[in-house]
Amino acid sequence: MTVGVVQDVVKSIQGPYREETIVLSALDSSLVLFIVAELLHTVRLTIRNQTLDAEPFLVVGLIAGVRKVLIVTAEAEKSFRWQVKGIELLVLAGLILVMATAAYVWRRSTRPGDYFTPPEARH
């Protein structure tokens, strides 16, 4: 996977030299590496604990959503208009908000004592 990322960056440097292409290639590839690393970590935790927890998958979804937002905004023309790209960004923003809310609710529901215990009782 890492070798493929380096090859993509080298290809973009060797071809017609465009800063946008190099930056987009490096950004996209490095964020994909983060997604793969988080998925591998999630699978390792699932196997070790023998439980399936939704929170790590929500984190992977958040990383993927943010990656797509960054790529779409980087590829957008300088004269941005609310057509296909704008609608895509709105949908992505909504999905990110829903996943972040779900991760927050999941964390509160699985560890209620951390949030509802009075501060003087925590000592």
Short mmCIF file of N, CA, C and O in Angstrom, two decimals:
data_model
loop_
_atom_site.label_atom_id
_atom_site.label_comp_id
_atom_site.label_asym_id
_atom_site.label_seq_id
_atom_site.Cartn_x
_atom_site.Cartn_y
_atom_site.Cartn_z
N MET A 1 0.82 -1.19 0.00
CA MET A 1 0.00 0.00 0.00
C MET A 1 0.86 1.26 0.00
O MET A 1 0.62 2.17 -0.76
N THR A 2 1.86 1.29 0.89
CA THR A 2 2.74 2.45 0.97
C THR A 2 3.52 2.61 -0.32
O THR A 2 3.75 3.72 -0.79
N VAL A 3 3.94 1.48 -0.91
CA VAL A 3 4.69 1.52 -2.17
C VAL A 3 3.82 2.13 -3.26
O VAL A 3 4.29 2.94 -4.08
N GLY A 4 2.54 1.77 -3.29
CA GLY A 4 1.63 2.35 -4.27
C GLY A 4 1.48 3.85 -4.12
O GLY A 4 1.38 4.59 -5.11
N VAL A 5 1.46 4.34 -2.88
CA VAL A 5 1.37 5.78 -2.62
C VAL A 5 2.60 6.48 -3.18
O VAL A 5 2.50 7.50 -3.86
N VAL A 6 3.77 5.93 -2.89
CA VAL A 6 5.01 6.53 -3.39
C VAL A 6 5.04 6.50 -4.91
O VAL A 6 5.44 7.48 -5.56
N GLN A 7 4.60 5.40 -5.52
CA GLN A 7 4.56 5.31 -6.98
C GLN A 7 3.62 6.35 -7.58
O GLN A 7 3.93 6.95 -8.61
N ASP A 8 2.48 6.57 -6.96
CA ASP A 8 1.54 7.59 -7.46
C ASP A 8 2.15 8.98 -7.42
O ASP A 8 2.01 9.77 -8.37
N VAL A 9 2.84 9.29 -6.34
CA VAL A 9 3.47 10.61 -6.21
C VAL A 9 4.59 10.75 -7.24
O VAL A 9 4.72 11.79 -7.89
N VAL A 10 5.38 9.70 -7.44
CA VAL A 10 6.47 9.74 -8.42
C VAL A 10 5.90 9.91 -9.83
O VAL A 10 6.42 10.70 -10.63
N LYS A 11 4.81 9.21 -10.15
CA LYS A 11 4.17 9.35 -11.46
C LYS A 11 3.70 10.78 -11.69
O LYS A 11 3.85 11.33 -12.78
N SER A 12 3.11 11.38 -10.68
CA SER A 12 2.60 12.75 -10.84
C SER A 12 3.75 13.75 -10.98
O SER A 12 3.61 14.78 -11.63
N ILE A 13 4.90 13.45 -10.38
CA ILE A 13 6.05 14.34 -10.52
C ILE A 13 6.69 14.17 -11.90
O ILE A 13 7.12 15.15 -12.52
N GLN A 14 6.73 12.94 -12.42
CA GLN A 14 7.37 12.67 -13.71
C GLN A 14 6.57 13.20 -14.88
O GLN A 14 7.14 13.63 -15.87
N GLY A 15 5.27 13.17 -14.78
CA GLY A 15 4.42 13.59 -15.88
C GLY A 15 4.49 15.09 -16.08
O GLY A 15 5.42 15.75 -15.61
N PRO A 16 3.55 15.64 -16.78
CA PRO A 16 3.51 17.10 -16.89
C PRO A 16 3.41 17.70 -15.49
O PRO A 16 2.53 17.35 -14.72
N TYR A 17 4.34 18.58 -15.18
CA TYR A 17 4.48 19.11 -13.83
C TYR A 17 3.34 20.06 -13.50
O TYR A 17 3.24 21.15 -14.05
N ARG A 18 2.45 19.62 -12.59
CA ARG A 18 1.36 20.45 -12.11
C ARG A 18 1.30 20.29 -10.60
O ARG A 18 1.16 19.19 -10.09
N GLU A 19 1.39 21.40 -9.90
CA GLU A 19 1.39 21.37 -8.45
C GLU A 19 0.10 20.76 -7.90
O GLU A 19 0.12 19.99 -6.94
N GLU A 20 -1.02 21.10 -8.51
CA GLU A 20 -2.31 20.59 -8.05
C GLU A 20 -2.36 19.07 -8.08
O GLU A 20 -2.84 18.44 -7.15
N THR A 21 -1.85 18.49 -9.17
CA THR A 21 -1.88 17.04 -9.31
C THR A 21 -1.02 16.37 -8.25
O THR A 21 -1.43 15.37 -7.65
N ILE A 22 0.15 16.92 -7.98
CA ILE A 22 1.04 16.34 -6.99
C ILE A 22 0.42 16.42 -5.60
O ILE A 22 0.39 15.45 -4.85
N VAL A 23 -0.11 17.59 -5.26
CA VAL A 23 -0.70 17.78 -3.93
C VAL A 23 -1.93 16.89 -3.76
O VAL A 23 -2.10 16.25 -2.72
N LEU A 24 -2.81 16.86 -4.76
CA LEU A 24 -4.00 16.02 -4.66
C LEU A 24 -3.65 14.54 -4.55
O LEU A 24 -4.25 13.81 -3.77
N SER A 25 -2.66 14.11 -5.31
CA SER A 25 -2.24 12.71 -5.26
C SER A 25 -1.68 12.36 -3.89
O SER A 25 -2.04 11.34 -3.30
N ALA A 26 -0.82 13.21 -3.36
CA ALA A 26 -0.23 12.95 -2.04
C ALA A 26 -1.30 13.00 -0.95
O ALA A 26 -1.32 12.15 -0.05
N LEU A 27 -2.20 13.97 -1.01
CA LEU A 27 -3.26 14.11 -0.01
C LEU A 27 -4.20 12.90 -0.05
O LEU A 27 -4.48 12.29 0.99
N ASP A 28 -4.64 12.55 -1.23
CA ASP A 28 -5.57 11.44 -1.37
C ASP A 28 -4.93 10.14 -0.90
O ASP A 28 -5.52 9.38 -0.13
N SER A 29 -3.71 9.89 -1.33
CA SER A 29 -3.04 8.64 -0.98
C SER A 29 -2.73 8.56 0.52
O SER A 29 -2.90 7.50 1.13
N SER A 30 -2.30 9.65 1.10
CA SER A 30 -1.98 9.61 2.54
C SER A 30 -3.25 9.42 3.38
O SER A 30 -3.23 8.70 4.38
N LEU A 31 -4.35 10.02 2.98
CA LEU A 31 -5.59 9.83 3.72
C LEU A 31 -6.13 8.41 3.57
O LEU A 31 -6.70 7.85 4.50
N VAL A 32 -5.91 7.81 2.41
CA VAL A 32 -6.30 6.40 2.23
C VAL A 32 -5.47 5.53 3.16
O VAL A 32 -5.97 4.57 3.75
N LEU A 33 -4.18 5.87 3.33
CA LEU A 33 -3.34 5.12 4.26
C LEU A 33 -3.87 5.22 5.70
O LEU A 33 -3.86 4.24 6.45
N PHE A 34 -4.34 6.41 6.09
CA PHE A 34 -4.92 6.57 7.42
C PHE A 34 -6.17 5.70 7.58
O PHE A 34 -6.38 5.10 8.64
N ILE A 35 -6.99 5.63 6.55
CA ILE A 35 -8.20 4.83 6.60
C ILE A 35 -7.84 3.35 6.75
O ILE A 35 -8.42 2.64 7.58
N VAL A 36 -6.88 2.88 5.96
CA VAL A 36 -6.46 1.48 6.04
C VAL A 36 -5.87 1.17 7.41
O VAL A 36 -6.16 0.14 8.01
N ALA A 37 -5.05 2.08 7.94
CA ALA A 37 -4.44 1.87 9.26
C ALA A 37 -5.52 1.79 10.34
O ALA A 37 -5.46 0.93 11.23
N GLU A 38 -6.51 2.66 10.27
CA GLU A 38 -7.59 2.64 11.26
C GLU A 38 -8.43 1.37 11.13
O GLU A 38 -8.85 0.79 12.13
N LEU A 39 -8.67 0.91 9.91
CA LEU A 39 -9.41 -0.34 9.72
C LEU A 39 -8.63 -1.53 10.29
O LEU A 39 -9.21 -2.40 10.95
N LEU A 40 -7.32 -1.57 10.04
CA LEU A 40 -6.51 -2.66 10.58
C LEU A 40 -6.50 -2.64 12.10
O LEU A 40 -6.58 -3.68 12.76
N HIS A 41 -6.44 -1.44 12.68
CA HIS A 41 -6.49 -1.31 14.13
C HIS A 41 -7.84 -1.80 14.67
O HIS A 41 -7.90 -2.50 15.69
N THR A 42 -8.90 -1.46 13.98
CA THR A 42 -10.24 -1.89 14.39
C THR A 42 -10.39 -3.40 14.33
O THR A 42 -10.92 -4.03 15.24
N VAL A 43 -9.88 -3.99 13.26
CA VAL A 43 -9.96 -5.45 13.12
C VAL A 43 -9.13 -6.11 14.22
O VAL A 43 -9.56 -7.11 14.82
N ARG A 44 -7.95 -5.57 14.53
CA ARG A 44 -7.10 -6.13 15.58
C ARG A 44 -7.82 -6.08 16.93
O ARG A 44 -7.82 -7.05 17.69
N LEU A 45 -8.45 -4.93 17.23
CA LEU A 45 -9.19 -4.82 18.49
C LEU A 45 -10.38 -5.77 18.54
O LEU A 45 -10.67 -6.35 19.59
N THR A 46 -11.05 -5.93 17.43
CA THR A 46 -12.21 -6.83 17.37
C THR A 46 -11.78 -8.27 17.63
O THR A 46 -12.43 -9.00 18.38
N ILE A 47 -10.67 -8.67 17.03
CA ILE A 47 -10.19 -10.04 17.23
C ILE A 47 -9.68 -10.23 18.65
O ILE A 47 -9.97 -11.25 19.29
N ARG A 48 -8.94 -9.26 19.17
CA ARG A 48 -8.37 -9.39 20.51
C ARG A 48 -9.46 -9.41 21.59
O ARG A 48 -9.44 -10.23 22.49
N ASN A 49 -10.41 -8.49 21.49
CA ASN A 49 -11.47 -8.39 22.52
C ASN A 49 -12.65 -9.31 22.26
O ASN A 49 -13.52 -9.46 23.10
N GLN A 50 -12.73 -9.88 21.08
CA GLN A 50 -13.82 -10.75 20.65
C GLN A 50 -15.18 -10.06 20.81
O GLN A 50 -16.18 -10.67 21.18
N THR A 51 -15.19 -8.75 20.56
CA THR A 51 -16.44 -7.98 20.55
C THR A 51 -16.42 -7.05 19.34
O THR A 51 -15.36 -6.67 18.86
N LEU A 52 -17.57 -6.73 18.88
CA LEU A 52 -17.69 -5.82 17.75
C LEU A 52 -18.21 -4.49 18.25
O LEU A 52 -19.35 -4.38 18.70
N ASP A 53 -17.35 -3.47 18.21
CA ASP A 53 -17.70 -2.15 18.70
C ASP A 53 -17.91 -1.23 17.50
O ASP A 53 -17.13 -1.24 16.55
N ALA A 54 -18.95 -0.44 17.53
CA ALA A 54 -19.28 0.43 16.40
C ALA A 54 -18.41 1.68 16.33
O ALA A 54 -18.21 2.24 15.26
N GLU A 55 -17.88 2.13 17.45
CA GLU A 55 -17.16 3.41 17.48
C GLU A 55 -15.96 3.46 16.53
O GLU A 55 -15.81 4.44 15.80
N PRO A 56 -15.10 2.44 16.47
CA PRO A 56 -13.98 2.52 15.53
C PRO A 56 -14.42 2.61 14.07
O PRO A 56 -13.79 3.29 13.26
N PHE A 57 -15.52 1.95 13.74
CA PHE A 57 -16.02 2.04 12.37
C PHE A 57 -16.58 3.43 12.08
O PHE A 57 -16.48 3.92 10.95
N LEU A 58 -17.16 4.06 13.08
CA LEU A 58 -17.61 5.44 12.91
C LEU A 58 -16.42 6.37 12.68
O LEU A 58 -16.50 7.31 11.89
N VAL A 59 -15.32 6.11 13.37
CA VAL A 59 -14.11 6.92 13.18
C VAL A 59 -13.58 6.74 11.76
O VAL A 59 -13.20 7.72 11.10
N VAL A 60 -13.58 5.51 11.25
CA VAL A 60 -13.15 5.26 9.87
C VAL A 60 -14.06 6.00 8.90
O VAL A 60 -13.60 6.61 7.93
N GLY A 61 -15.36 5.96 9.15
CA GLY A 61 -16.30 6.69 8.30
C GLY A 61 -16.06 8.19 8.34
O GLY A 61 -16.15 8.87 7.31
N LEU A 62 -15.75 8.72 9.52
CA LEU A 62 -15.44 10.15 9.64
C LEU A 62 -14.19 10.51 8.86
O LEU A 62 -14.16 11.53 8.15
N ILE A 63 -13.16 9.68 8.97
CA ILE A 63 -11.93 9.94 8.22
C ILE A 63 -12.21 9.90 6.72
O ILE A 63 -11.75 10.77 5.97
N ALA A 64 -12.98 8.92 6.27
CA ALA A 64 -13.31 8.81 4.85
C ALA A 64 -14.13 10.01 4.38
O ALA A 64 -13.92 10.53 3.28
N GLY A 65 -15.07 10.45 5.20
CA GLY A 65 -15.88 11.61 4.83
C GLY A 65 -15.06 12.88 4.74
O GLY A 65 -15.20 13.67 3.80
N VAL A 66 -14.19 13.09 5.71
CA VAL A 66 -13.33 14.27 5.69
C VAL A 66 -12.38 14.21 4.50
O VAL A 66 -12.12 15.22 3.83
N ARG A 67 -11.86 13.01 4.19
CA ARG A 67 -10.99 12.84 3.03
C ARG A 67 -11.71 13.26 1.75
O ARG A 67 -11.18 14.01 0.93
N LYS A 68 -12.93 12.82 1.60
CA LYS A 68 -13.70 13.15 0.39
C LYS A 68 -13.99 14.64 0.32
O LYS A 68 -13.91 15.24 -0.76
N VAL A 69 -14.32 15.26 1.46
CA VAL A 69 -14.56 16.71 1.47
C VAL A 69 -13.30 17.45 1.04
O VAL A 69 -13.36 18.39 0.24
N LEU A 70 -12.15 17.05 1.58
CA LEU A 70 -10.90 17.71 1.20
C LEU A 70 -10.59 17.56 -0.28
O LEU A 70 -10.18 18.52 -0.94
N ILE A 71 -10.81 16.36 -0.82
CA ILE A 71 -10.54 16.13 -2.23
C ILE A 71 -11.51 16.92 -3.11
O ILE A 71 -11.11 17.55 -4.09
N VAL A 72 -12.79 16.92 -2.76
CA VAL A 72 -13.78 17.65 -3.57
C VAL A 72 -13.49 19.15 -3.56
O VAL A 72 -13.54 19.80 -4.60
N THR A 73 -13.17 19.70 -2.39
CA THR A 73 -12.89 21.13 -2.33
C THR A 73 -11.58 21.47 -3.03
O THR A 73 -11.46 22.54 -3.63
N ALA A 74 -10.61 20.57 -2.98
CA ALA A 74 -9.34 20.83 -3.66
C ALA A 74 -9.50 20.75 -5.17
O ALA A 74 -8.83 21.47 -5.92
N GLU A 75 -10.39 19.88 -5.64
CA GLU A 75 -10.62 19.75 -7.07
C GLU A 75 -11.58 20.79 -7.62
O GLU A 75 -11.68 20.97 -8.84
N ALA A 76 -12.32 21.46 -6.75
CA ALA A 76 -13.31 22.43 -7.20
C ALA A 76 -12.63 23.59 -7.92
O ALA A 76 -11.51 23.98 -7.61
N GLU A 77 -13.33 24.10 -8.87
CA GLU A 77 -12.80 25.25 -9.60
C GLU A 77 -12.75 26.47 -8.70
O GLU A 77 -13.41 26.53 -7.68
N LYS A 78 -11.97 27.44 -9.12
CA LYS A 78 -11.87 28.66 -8.33
C LYS A 78 -13.20 29.41 -8.27
O LYS A 78 -13.51 30.06 -7.31
N SER A 79 -13.97 29.31 -9.33
CA SER A 79 -15.30 29.94 -9.32
C SER A 79 -16.32 28.87 -8.94
O SER A 79 -17.00 28.30 -9.77
N PHE A 80 -16.44 28.61 -7.64
CA PHE A 80 -17.31 27.55 -7.13
C PHE A 80 -18.77 27.95 -7.30
O PHE A 80 -19.17 29.06 -7.00
N ARG A 81 -19.57 27.01 -7.77
CA ARG A 81 -21.02 27.20 -7.90
C ARG A 81 -21.73 26.03 -7.25
O ARG A 81 -21.23 24.92 -7.21
N TRP A 82 -22.92 26.29 -6.76
CA TRP A 82 -23.69 25.25 -6.08
C TRP A 82 -24.39 24.37 -7.09
O TRP A 82 -25.60 24.39 -7.23
N GLN A 83 -23.62 23.58 -7.77
CA GLN A 83 -24.21 22.59 -8.68
C GLN A 83 -23.90 21.21 -8.13
O GLN A 83 -24.22 20.94 -6.97
N VAL A 84 -23.28 20.37 -8.88
CA VAL A 84 -23.02 19.00 -8.43
C VAL A 84 -22.05 18.98 -7.24
O VAL A 84 -22.29 18.29 -6.25
N LYS A 85 -20.97 19.73 -7.31
CA LYS A 85 -19.98 19.75 -6.23
C LYS A 85 -20.58 20.31 -4.94
O LYS A 85 -20.30 19.80 -3.86
N GLY A 86 -21.39 21.32 -5.05
CA GLY A 86 -22.01 21.91 -3.87
C GLY A 86 -22.97 20.96 -3.19
O GLY A 86 -22.99 20.84 -1.95
N ILE A 87 -23.75 20.25 -3.97
CA ILE A 87 -24.69 19.27 -3.42
C ILE A 87 -23.91 18.13 -2.78
O ILE A 87 -24.26 17.67 -1.68
N GLU A 88 -22.84 17.69 -3.43
CA GLU A 88 -22.01 16.63 -2.87
C GLU A 88 -21.40 17.06 -1.53
O GLU A 88 -21.38 16.29 -0.57
N LEU A 89 -20.94 18.30 -1.46
CA LEU A 89 -20.37 18.80 -0.20
C LEU A 89 -21.42 18.89 0.90
O LEU A 89 -21.14 18.59 2.06
N LEU A 90 -22.64 19.30 0.55
CA LEU A 90 -23.73 19.35 1.54
C LEU A 90 -24.06 17.96 2.08
O LEU A 90 -24.23 17.78 3.29
N VAL A 91 -24.15 16.99 1.18
CA VAL A 91 -24.45 15.62 1.61
C VAL A 91 -23.32 15.09 2.49
O VAL A 91 -23.56 14.47 3.53
N LEU A 92 -22.06 15.33 2.09
CA LEU A 92 -20.93 14.88 2.87
C LEU A 92 -20.90 15.53 4.25
O LEU A 92 -20.63 14.88 5.26
N ALA A 93 -21.19 16.82 4.30
CA ALA A 93 -21.22 17.52 5.59
C ALA A 93 -22.31 16.94 6.49
O ALA A 93 -22.11 16.75 7.70
N GLY A 94 -23.45 16.64 5.91
CA GLY A 94 -24.52 16.01 6.68
C GLY A 94 -24.14 14.64 7.20
O GLY A 94 -24.40 14.30 8.35
N LEU A 95 -23.49 13.84 6.36
CA LEU A 95 -23.04 12.52 6.79
C LEU A 95 -22.00 12.60 7.89
O LEU A 95 -22.03 11.82 8.85
N ILE A 96 -21.07 13.54 7.77
CA ILE A 96 -20.05 13.72 8.80
C ILE A 96 -20.70 14.13 10.12
O ILE A 96 -20.36 13.62 11.18
N LEU A 97 -21.67 15.03 10.05
CA LEU A 97 -22.37 15.46 11.26
C LEU A 97 -23.13 14.29 11.90
O LEU A 97 -23.09 14.11 13.12
N VAL A 98 -23.79 13.48 11.10
CA VAL A 98 -24.53 12.33 11.62
C VAL A 98 -23.57 11.31 12.25
O VAL A 98 -23.84 10.80 13.34
N MET A 99 -22.43 11.04 11.58
CA MET A 99 -21.48 10.08 12.14
C MET A 99 -20.84 10.60 13.43
O MET A 99 -20.62 9.84 14.38
N ALA A 100 -20.54 11.89 13.47
CA ALA A 100 -19.96 12.46 14.69
C ALA A 100 -20.97 12.40 15.84
O ALA A 100 -20.61 12.07 16.97
N THR A 101 -22.22 12.70 15.55
CA THR A 101 -23.27 12.60 16.57
C THR A 101 -23.44 11.16 17.03
O THR A 101 -23.58 10.90 18.23
N ALA A 102 -23.42 10.23 16.09
CA ALA A 102 -23.56 8.82 16.45
C ALA A 102 -22.39 8.36 17.32
O ALA A 102 -22.59 7.62 18.29
N ALA A 103 -21.17 8.79 17.00
CA ALA A 103 -20.00 8.43 17.82
C ALA A 103 -20.12 9.01 19.22
O ALA A 103 -19.81 8.34 20.21
N TYR A 104 -20.60 10.24 19.32
CA TYR A 104 -20.79 10.88 20.63
C TYR A 104 -21.84 10.13 21.45
O TYR A 104 -21.63 9.82 22.63
N VAL A 105 -22.97 9.83 20.84
CA VAL A 105 -24.04 9.11 21.54
C VAL A 105 -23.58 7.71 21.92
O VAL A 105 -23.84 7.24 23.02
N TRP A 106 -22.86 7.05 21.03
CA TRP A 106 -22.35 5.71 21.32
C TRP A 106 -21.42 5.74 22.53
O TRP A 106 -21.52 4.91 23.42
N ARG A 107 -20.51 6.71 22.55
CA ARG A 107 -19.57 6.81 23.67
C ARG A 107 -20.30 7.08 24.98
O ARG A 107 -19.98 6.51 26.01
N ARG A 108 -21.28 7.97 24.95
CA ARG A 108 -22.04 8.27 26.18
C ARG A 108 -22.86 7.09 26.65
O ARG A 108 -23.01 6.87 27.84
N SER A 109 -23.41 6.33 25.72
CA SER A 109 -24.26 5.21 26.11
C SER A 109 -23.46 4.02 26.61
O SER A 109 -23.95 3.24 27.41
N THR A 110 -22.23 3.86 26.15
CA THR A 110 -21.44 2.72 26.59
C THR A 110 -20.67 2.99 27.87
O THR A 110 -20.27 2.07 28.55
N ARG A 111 -20.47 4.25 28.21
CA ARG A 111 -19.76 4.62 29.44
C ARG A 111 -20.54 5.69 30.20
O ARG A 111 -20.07 6.81 30.36
N PRO A 112 -21.74 5.36 30.66
CA PRO A 112 -22.56 6.41 31.30
C PRO A 112 -21.98 6.91 32.61
O PRO A 112 -22.19 8.05 32.98
N GLY A 113 -21.24 6.10 33.34
CA GLY A 113 -20.70 6.53 34.62
C GLY A 113 -19.68 7.65 34.49
O GLY A 113 -19.51 8.46 35.39
N ASP A 114 -19.00 7.72 33.36
CA ASP A 114 -17.99 8.76 33.14
C ASP A 114 -18.62 10.14 33.02
O ASP A 114 -17.98 11.13 33.30
N TYR A 115 -19.85 10.19 32.59
CA TYR A 115 -20.48 11.48 32.31
C TYR A 115 -21.45 11.93 33.40
O TYR A 115 -21.68 13.12 33.57
N PHE A 116 -22.05 10.99 34.11
CA PHE A 116 -23.09 11.36 35.05
C PHE A 116 -22.66 11.29 36.51
O PHE A 116 -23.43 11.59 37.39
N THR A 117 -21.45 10.88 36.77
CA THR A 117 -20.95 10.84 38.13
C THR A 117 -20.58 12.26 38.57
O THR A 117 -19.87 12.96 37.85
N PRO A 118 -21.06 12.71 39.72
CA PRO A 118 -20.70 14.06 40.18
C PRO A 118 -19.19 14.17 40.37
O PRO A 118 -18.53 13.19 40.71
N PRO A 119 -18.62 15.36 40.12
CA PRO A 119 -17.17 15.53 40.22
C PRO A 119 -16.59 15.15 41.58
O PRO A 119 -15.51 14.59 41.66
N GLU A 120 -17.33 15.40 42.67
CA GLU A 120 -16.80 15.07 44.00
C GLU A 120 -16.77 13.56 44.23
O GLU A 120 -15.99 13.09 45.05
N ALA A 121 -17.57 12.79 43.52
CA ALA A 121 -17.58 11.34 43.70
C ALA A 121 -16.51 10.64 42.87
O ALA A 121 -16.25 9.48 43.05
N ARG A 122 -15.87 11.35 41.94
CA ARG A 122 -14.86 10.75 41.08
C ARG A 122 -13.52 10.60 41.78
O ARG A 122 -12.67 9.89 41.32
N HIS A 123 -13.29 11.28 42.86
CA HIS A 123 -11.97 11.26 43.51
C HIS A 123 -11.77 10.05 44.30
O HIS A 123 -12.18 9.22 44.75
#
